[in-house]
mmCIF file of C-alpha atoms in Angstrom:
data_model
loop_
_atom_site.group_PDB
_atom_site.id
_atom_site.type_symbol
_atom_site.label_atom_id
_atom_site.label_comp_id
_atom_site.label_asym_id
_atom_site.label_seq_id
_atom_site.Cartn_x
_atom_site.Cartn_y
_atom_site.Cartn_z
ATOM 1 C CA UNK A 15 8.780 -12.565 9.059
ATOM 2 C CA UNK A 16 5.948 -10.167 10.174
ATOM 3 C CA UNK A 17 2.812 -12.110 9.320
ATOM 4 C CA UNK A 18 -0.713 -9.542 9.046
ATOM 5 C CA UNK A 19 -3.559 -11.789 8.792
ATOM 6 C CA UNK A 20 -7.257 -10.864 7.176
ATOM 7 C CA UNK A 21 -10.316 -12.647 8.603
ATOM 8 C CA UNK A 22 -11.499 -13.466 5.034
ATOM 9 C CA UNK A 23 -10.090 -13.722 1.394
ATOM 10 C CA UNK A 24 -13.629 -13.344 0.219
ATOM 11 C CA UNK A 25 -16.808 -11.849 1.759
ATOM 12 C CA UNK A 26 -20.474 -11.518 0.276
ATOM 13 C CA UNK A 27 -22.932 -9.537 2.272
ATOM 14 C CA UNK A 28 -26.136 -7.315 1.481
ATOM 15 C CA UNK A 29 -26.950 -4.156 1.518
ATOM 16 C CA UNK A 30 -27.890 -2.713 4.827
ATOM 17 C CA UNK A 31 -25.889 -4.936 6.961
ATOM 18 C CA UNK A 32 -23.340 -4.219 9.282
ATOM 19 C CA UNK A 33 -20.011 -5.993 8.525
ATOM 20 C CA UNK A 34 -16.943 -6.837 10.359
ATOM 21 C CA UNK A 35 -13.442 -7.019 8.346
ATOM 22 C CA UNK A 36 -11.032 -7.995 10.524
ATOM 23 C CA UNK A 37 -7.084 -7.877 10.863
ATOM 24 C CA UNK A 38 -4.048 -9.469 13.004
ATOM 25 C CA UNK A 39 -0.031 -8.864 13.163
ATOM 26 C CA UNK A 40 2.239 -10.618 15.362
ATOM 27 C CA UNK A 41 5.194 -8.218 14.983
ATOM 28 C CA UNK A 42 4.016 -5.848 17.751
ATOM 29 C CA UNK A 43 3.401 -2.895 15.231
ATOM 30 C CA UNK A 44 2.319 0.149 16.712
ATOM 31 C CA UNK A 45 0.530 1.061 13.002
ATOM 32 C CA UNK A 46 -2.209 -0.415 11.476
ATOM 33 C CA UNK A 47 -4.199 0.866 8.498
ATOM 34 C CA UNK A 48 -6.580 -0.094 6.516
ATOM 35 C CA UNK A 49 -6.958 0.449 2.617
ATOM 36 C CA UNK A 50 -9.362 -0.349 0.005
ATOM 37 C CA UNK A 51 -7.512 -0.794 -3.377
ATOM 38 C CA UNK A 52 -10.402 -0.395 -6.668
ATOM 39 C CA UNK A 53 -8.761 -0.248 -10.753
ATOM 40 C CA UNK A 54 -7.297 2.508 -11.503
ATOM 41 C CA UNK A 55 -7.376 4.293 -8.335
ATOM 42 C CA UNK A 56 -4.421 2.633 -6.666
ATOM 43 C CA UNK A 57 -5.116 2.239 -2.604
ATOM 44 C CA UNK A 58 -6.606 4.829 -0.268
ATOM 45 C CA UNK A 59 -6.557 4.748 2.753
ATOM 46 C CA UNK A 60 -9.659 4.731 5.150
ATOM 47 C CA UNK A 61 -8.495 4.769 8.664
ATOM 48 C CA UNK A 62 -5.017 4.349 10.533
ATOM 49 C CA UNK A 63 -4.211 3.702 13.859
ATOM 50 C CA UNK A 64 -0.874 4.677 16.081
ATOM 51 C CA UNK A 65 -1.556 2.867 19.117
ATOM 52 C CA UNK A 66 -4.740 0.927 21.082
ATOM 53 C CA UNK A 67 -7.592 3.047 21.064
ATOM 54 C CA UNK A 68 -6.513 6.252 18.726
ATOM 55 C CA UNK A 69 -7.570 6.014 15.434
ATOM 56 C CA UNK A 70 -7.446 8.742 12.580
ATOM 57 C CA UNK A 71 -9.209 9.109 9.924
ATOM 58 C CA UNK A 72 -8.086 8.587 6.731
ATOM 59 C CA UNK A 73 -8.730 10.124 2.940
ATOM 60 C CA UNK A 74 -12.328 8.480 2.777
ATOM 61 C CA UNK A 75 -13.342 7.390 5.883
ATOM 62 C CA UNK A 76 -17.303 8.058 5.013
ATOM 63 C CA UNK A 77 -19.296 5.086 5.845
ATOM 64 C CA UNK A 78 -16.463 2.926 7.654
ATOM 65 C CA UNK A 79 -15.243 3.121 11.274
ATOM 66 C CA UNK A 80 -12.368 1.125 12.901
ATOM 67 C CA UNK A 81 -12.052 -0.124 16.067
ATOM 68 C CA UNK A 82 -8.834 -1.048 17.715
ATOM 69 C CA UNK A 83 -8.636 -2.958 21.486
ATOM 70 C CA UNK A 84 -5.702 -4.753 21.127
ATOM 71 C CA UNK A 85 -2.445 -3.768 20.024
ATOM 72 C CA UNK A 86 -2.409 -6.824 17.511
ATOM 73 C CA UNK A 87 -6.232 -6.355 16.274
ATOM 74 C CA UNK A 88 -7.658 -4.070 13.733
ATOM 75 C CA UNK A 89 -11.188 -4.207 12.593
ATOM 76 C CA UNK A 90 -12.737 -2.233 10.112
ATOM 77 C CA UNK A 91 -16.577 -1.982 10.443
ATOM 78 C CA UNK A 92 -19.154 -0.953 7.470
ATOM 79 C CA UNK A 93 -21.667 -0.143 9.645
ATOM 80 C CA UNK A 94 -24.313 0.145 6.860
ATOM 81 C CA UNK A 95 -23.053 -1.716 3.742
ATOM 82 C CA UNK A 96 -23.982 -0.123 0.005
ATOM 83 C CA UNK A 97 -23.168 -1.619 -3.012
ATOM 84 C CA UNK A 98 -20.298 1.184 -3.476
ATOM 85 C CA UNK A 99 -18.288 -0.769 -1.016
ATOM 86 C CA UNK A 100 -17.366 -3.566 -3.392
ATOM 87 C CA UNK A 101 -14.208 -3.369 -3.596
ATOM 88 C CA UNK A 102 -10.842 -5.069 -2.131
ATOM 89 C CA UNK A 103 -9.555 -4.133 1.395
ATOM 90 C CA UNK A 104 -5.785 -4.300 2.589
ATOM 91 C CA UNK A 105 -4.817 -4.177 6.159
ATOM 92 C CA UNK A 106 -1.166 -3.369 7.192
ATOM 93 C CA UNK A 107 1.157 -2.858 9.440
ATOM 94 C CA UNK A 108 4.053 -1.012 10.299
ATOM 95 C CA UNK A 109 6.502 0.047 13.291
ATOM 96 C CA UNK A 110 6.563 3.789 14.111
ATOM 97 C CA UNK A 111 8.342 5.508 11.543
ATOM 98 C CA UNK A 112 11.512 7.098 12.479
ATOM 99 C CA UNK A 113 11.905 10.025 9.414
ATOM 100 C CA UNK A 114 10.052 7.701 6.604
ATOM 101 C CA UNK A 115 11.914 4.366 6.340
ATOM 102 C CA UNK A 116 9.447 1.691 7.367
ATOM 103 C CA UNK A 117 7.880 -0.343 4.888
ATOM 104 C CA UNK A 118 4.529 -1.535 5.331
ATOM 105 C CA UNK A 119 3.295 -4.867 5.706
ATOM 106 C CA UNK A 120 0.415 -6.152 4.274
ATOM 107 C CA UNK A 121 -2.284 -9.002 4.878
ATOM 108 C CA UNK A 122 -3.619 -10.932 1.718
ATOM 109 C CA UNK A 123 -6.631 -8.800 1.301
ATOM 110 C CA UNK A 124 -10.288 -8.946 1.433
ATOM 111 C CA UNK A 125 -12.676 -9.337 -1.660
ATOM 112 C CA UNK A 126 -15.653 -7.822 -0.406
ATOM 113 C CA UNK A 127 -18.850 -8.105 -2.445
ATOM 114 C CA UNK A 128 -22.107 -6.075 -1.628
ATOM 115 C CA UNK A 129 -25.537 -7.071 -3.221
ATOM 116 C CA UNK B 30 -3.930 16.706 -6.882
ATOM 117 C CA UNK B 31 -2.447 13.709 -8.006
ATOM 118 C CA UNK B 32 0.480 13.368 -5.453
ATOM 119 C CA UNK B 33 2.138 10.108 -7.145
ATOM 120 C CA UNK B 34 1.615 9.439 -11.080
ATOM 121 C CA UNK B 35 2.260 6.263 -12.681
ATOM 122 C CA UNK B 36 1.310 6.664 -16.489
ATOM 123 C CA UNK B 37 1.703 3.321 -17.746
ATOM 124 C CA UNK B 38 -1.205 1.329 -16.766
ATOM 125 C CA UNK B 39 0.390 -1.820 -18.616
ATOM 126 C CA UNK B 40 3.724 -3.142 -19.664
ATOM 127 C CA UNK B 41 5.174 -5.675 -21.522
ATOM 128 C CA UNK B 42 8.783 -7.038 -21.404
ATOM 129 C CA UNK B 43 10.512 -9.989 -22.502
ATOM 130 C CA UNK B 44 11.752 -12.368 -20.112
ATOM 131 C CA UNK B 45 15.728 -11.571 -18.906
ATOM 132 C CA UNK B 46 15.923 -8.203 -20.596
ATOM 133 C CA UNK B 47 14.978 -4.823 -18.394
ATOM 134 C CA UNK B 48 12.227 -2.741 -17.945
ATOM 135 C CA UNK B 49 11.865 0.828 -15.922
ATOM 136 C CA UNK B 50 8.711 1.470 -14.609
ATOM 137 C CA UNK B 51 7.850 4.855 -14.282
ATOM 138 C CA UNK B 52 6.980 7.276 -11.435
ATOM 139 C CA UNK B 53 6.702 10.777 -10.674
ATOM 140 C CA UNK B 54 5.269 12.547 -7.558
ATOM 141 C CA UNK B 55 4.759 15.836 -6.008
ATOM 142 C CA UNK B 56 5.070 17.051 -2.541
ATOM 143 C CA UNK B 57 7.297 20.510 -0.422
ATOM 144 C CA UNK B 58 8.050 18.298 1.992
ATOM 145 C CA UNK B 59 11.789 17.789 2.035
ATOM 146 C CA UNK B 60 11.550 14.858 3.874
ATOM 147 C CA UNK B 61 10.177 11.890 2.113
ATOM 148 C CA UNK B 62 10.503 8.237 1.709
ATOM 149 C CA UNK B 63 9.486 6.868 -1.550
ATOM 150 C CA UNK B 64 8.941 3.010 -1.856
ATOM 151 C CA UNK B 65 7.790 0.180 -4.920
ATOM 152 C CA UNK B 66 5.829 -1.892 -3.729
ATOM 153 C CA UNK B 67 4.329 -5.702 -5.836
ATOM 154 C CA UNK B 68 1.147 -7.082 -5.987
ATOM 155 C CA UNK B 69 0.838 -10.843 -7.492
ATOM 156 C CA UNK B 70 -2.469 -12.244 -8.527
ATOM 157 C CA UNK B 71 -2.855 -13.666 -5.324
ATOM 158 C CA UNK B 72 -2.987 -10.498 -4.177
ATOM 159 C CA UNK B 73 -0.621 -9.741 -1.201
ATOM 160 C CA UNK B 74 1.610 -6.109 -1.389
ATOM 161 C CA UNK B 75 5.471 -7.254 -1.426
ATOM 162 C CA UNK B 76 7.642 -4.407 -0.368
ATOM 163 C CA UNK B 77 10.427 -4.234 -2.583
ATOM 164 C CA UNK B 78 12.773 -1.199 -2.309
ATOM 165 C CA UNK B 79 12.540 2.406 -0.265
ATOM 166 C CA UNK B 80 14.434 5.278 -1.072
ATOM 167 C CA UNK B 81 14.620 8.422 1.313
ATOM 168 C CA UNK B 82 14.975 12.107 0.176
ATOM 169 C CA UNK B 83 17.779 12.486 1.598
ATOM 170 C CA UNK B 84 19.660 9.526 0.164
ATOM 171 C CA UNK B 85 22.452 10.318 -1.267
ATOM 172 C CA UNK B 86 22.715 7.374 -3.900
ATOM 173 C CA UNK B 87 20.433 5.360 -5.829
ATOM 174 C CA UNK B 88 18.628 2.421 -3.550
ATOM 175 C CA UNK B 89 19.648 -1.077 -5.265
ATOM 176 C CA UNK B 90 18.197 -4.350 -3.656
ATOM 177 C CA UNK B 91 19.094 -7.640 -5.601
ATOM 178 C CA UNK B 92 17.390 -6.994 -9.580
ATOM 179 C CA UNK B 93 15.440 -3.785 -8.097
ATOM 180 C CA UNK B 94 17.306 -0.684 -8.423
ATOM 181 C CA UNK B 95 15.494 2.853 -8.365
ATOM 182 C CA UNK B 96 16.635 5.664 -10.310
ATOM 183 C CA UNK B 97 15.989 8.559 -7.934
ATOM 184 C CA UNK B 98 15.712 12.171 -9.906
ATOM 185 C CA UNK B 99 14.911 14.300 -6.996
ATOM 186 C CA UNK B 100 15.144 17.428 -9.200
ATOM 187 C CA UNK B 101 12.855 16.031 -11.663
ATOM 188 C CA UNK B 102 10.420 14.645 -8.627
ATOM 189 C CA UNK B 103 10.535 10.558 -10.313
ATOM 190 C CA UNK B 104 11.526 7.983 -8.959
ATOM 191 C CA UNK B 105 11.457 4.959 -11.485
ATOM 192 C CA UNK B 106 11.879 1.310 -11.232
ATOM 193 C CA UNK B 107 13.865 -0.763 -12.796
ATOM 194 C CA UNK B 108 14.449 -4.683 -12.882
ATOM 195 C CA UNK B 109 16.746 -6.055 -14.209
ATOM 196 C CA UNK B 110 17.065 -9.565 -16.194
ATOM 197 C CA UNK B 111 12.967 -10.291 -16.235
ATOM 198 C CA UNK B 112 11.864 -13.318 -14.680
ATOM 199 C CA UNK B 113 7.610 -14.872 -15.364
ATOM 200 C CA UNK B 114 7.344 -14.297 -11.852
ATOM 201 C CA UNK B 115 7.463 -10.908 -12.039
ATOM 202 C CA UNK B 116 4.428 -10.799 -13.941
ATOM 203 C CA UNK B 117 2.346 -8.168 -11.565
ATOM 204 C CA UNK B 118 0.725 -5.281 -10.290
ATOM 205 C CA UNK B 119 3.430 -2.436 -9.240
ATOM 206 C CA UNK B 120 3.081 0.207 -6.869
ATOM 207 C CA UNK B 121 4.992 3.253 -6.341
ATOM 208 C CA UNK B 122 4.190 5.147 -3.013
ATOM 209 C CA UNK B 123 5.029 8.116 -1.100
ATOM 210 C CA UNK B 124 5.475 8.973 2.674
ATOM 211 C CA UNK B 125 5.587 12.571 3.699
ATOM 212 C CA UNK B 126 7.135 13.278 7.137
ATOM 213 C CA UNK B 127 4.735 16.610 6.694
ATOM 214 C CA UNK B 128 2.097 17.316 9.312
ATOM 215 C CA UNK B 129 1.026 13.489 10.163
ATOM 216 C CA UNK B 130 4.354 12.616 11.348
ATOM 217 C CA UNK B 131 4.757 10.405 8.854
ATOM 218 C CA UNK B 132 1.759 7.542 9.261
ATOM 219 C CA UNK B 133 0.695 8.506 5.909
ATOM 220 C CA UNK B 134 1.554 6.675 2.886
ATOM 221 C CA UNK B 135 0.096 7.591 -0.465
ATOM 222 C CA UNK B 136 -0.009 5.501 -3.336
ATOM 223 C CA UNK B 137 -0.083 5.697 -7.125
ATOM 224 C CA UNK B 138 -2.322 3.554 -9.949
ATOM 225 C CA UNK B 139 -0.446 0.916 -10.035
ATOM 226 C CA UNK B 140 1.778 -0.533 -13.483
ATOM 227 C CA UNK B 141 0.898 -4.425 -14.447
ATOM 228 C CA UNK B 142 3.879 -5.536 -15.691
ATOM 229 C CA UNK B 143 3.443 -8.438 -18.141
ATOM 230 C CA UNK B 144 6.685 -10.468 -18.987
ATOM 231 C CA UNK B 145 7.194 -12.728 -21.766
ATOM 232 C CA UNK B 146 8.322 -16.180 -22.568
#
């Protein structure tokens, strides 16, 4: 079973400081991407990444940036934390798609609260 | 524009009878793959069924069956015999093959499904 694993079920942090979310798969995905999921608004997705190093930019990637080292690491960095990014963040994982078929797999989430 | 639409922001359903969750999407892509996806309280995404575009019949995995209307654009799911642990948020998603090659998946709202005892 693919296992994607999230630093943190629950974060608090203040506004201003730089913070690290952080994500692991052992299933040698080439994809990683990471969402934040708010009420009503489904998930969007921030950033994606199709192999170590690239990265592309996602449908609201203001105020976030990714890094990506390792083929089994994904980190998602606020690098100036507002109150606007309370909210929950998914990481997942997938092989490369061939056509459309592969399903994503997901970590447990974040909880992310600013003050 | 809203690319996947899921109007029912809450259900209810009594335990073993069936409910269809709705979804509709948009896209000129002929290529697409079109998935359901659950989220628990706990919060982790289960994937729970894909259909492709170009899927001839309607994808079926164990009480998850999807009734794919490609000239309608919906693509609603249904479970079958309601269990209390199906009690949850439900996704419906999208992947175009488009101009991103297909990394991009798009999601709707979301449906919590409530079933009754």
């Amino acid at each position: 079973d693919v296992k994607v694993t999230q630093s943190s079920r629950y974060l608090v942090k203040r506004t201003g400081e730089k913070v690290f979310l952080e994500c692991v798969q052992d299933m040698d995905h080439e994809n990683m991407f990471w969402y934040r999921q708010d009420p009503g608004l489904g998930l969007r997705l921030i950033y994606f990444s199709y192999d170590v190093k690239m990265k592309e930019k996602g449908d609201i990637p203001e105020g976030y940036s990714v890094s990506r080292e390792k083929k089994e690491r994904f980190s998602l960095i606020l690098e100036s934390a507002s109150t606007n990014q309370t909210s929950m963040y998914l990481c997942a994982s997938s092989l490369s798609p061939s056509g459309t078929k592969q399903p994503q797999h997901f970590g447990d989430g974040t909880r992310l609260s600013i003050l | 524009a809203q690319k996947i639409t899921q109007t029912q922001p809450g259900m209810f359903v009594q335990e073993k009878e069936a409910v269809t969750l709705d979804c509709t999407y948009d896209t000129s892509d002929p290529s697409y793959g079109l998935f359901w996806y659950k989220q628990p309280s706990s919060g982790e995404m289960i994937f729970l069924i894909y259909q492709g575009s170009y899927d001839q019949q309607n994808a079926t995995e164990g009480r998850y069956s999807l009734n794919f209307q490609k000239a309608r654009k919906s693509a609603n799911l249904v479970i079958s015999a309601s269990q209390l642990g199906d009690s949850a948020m439900y996704f419906c998603a999208m992947r175009e093959v488009g101009n991103t090659g297909g990394f991009k998946t798009i999601f709707g709202a979301g449906t919590r499904l409530f079933v009754k005892a």
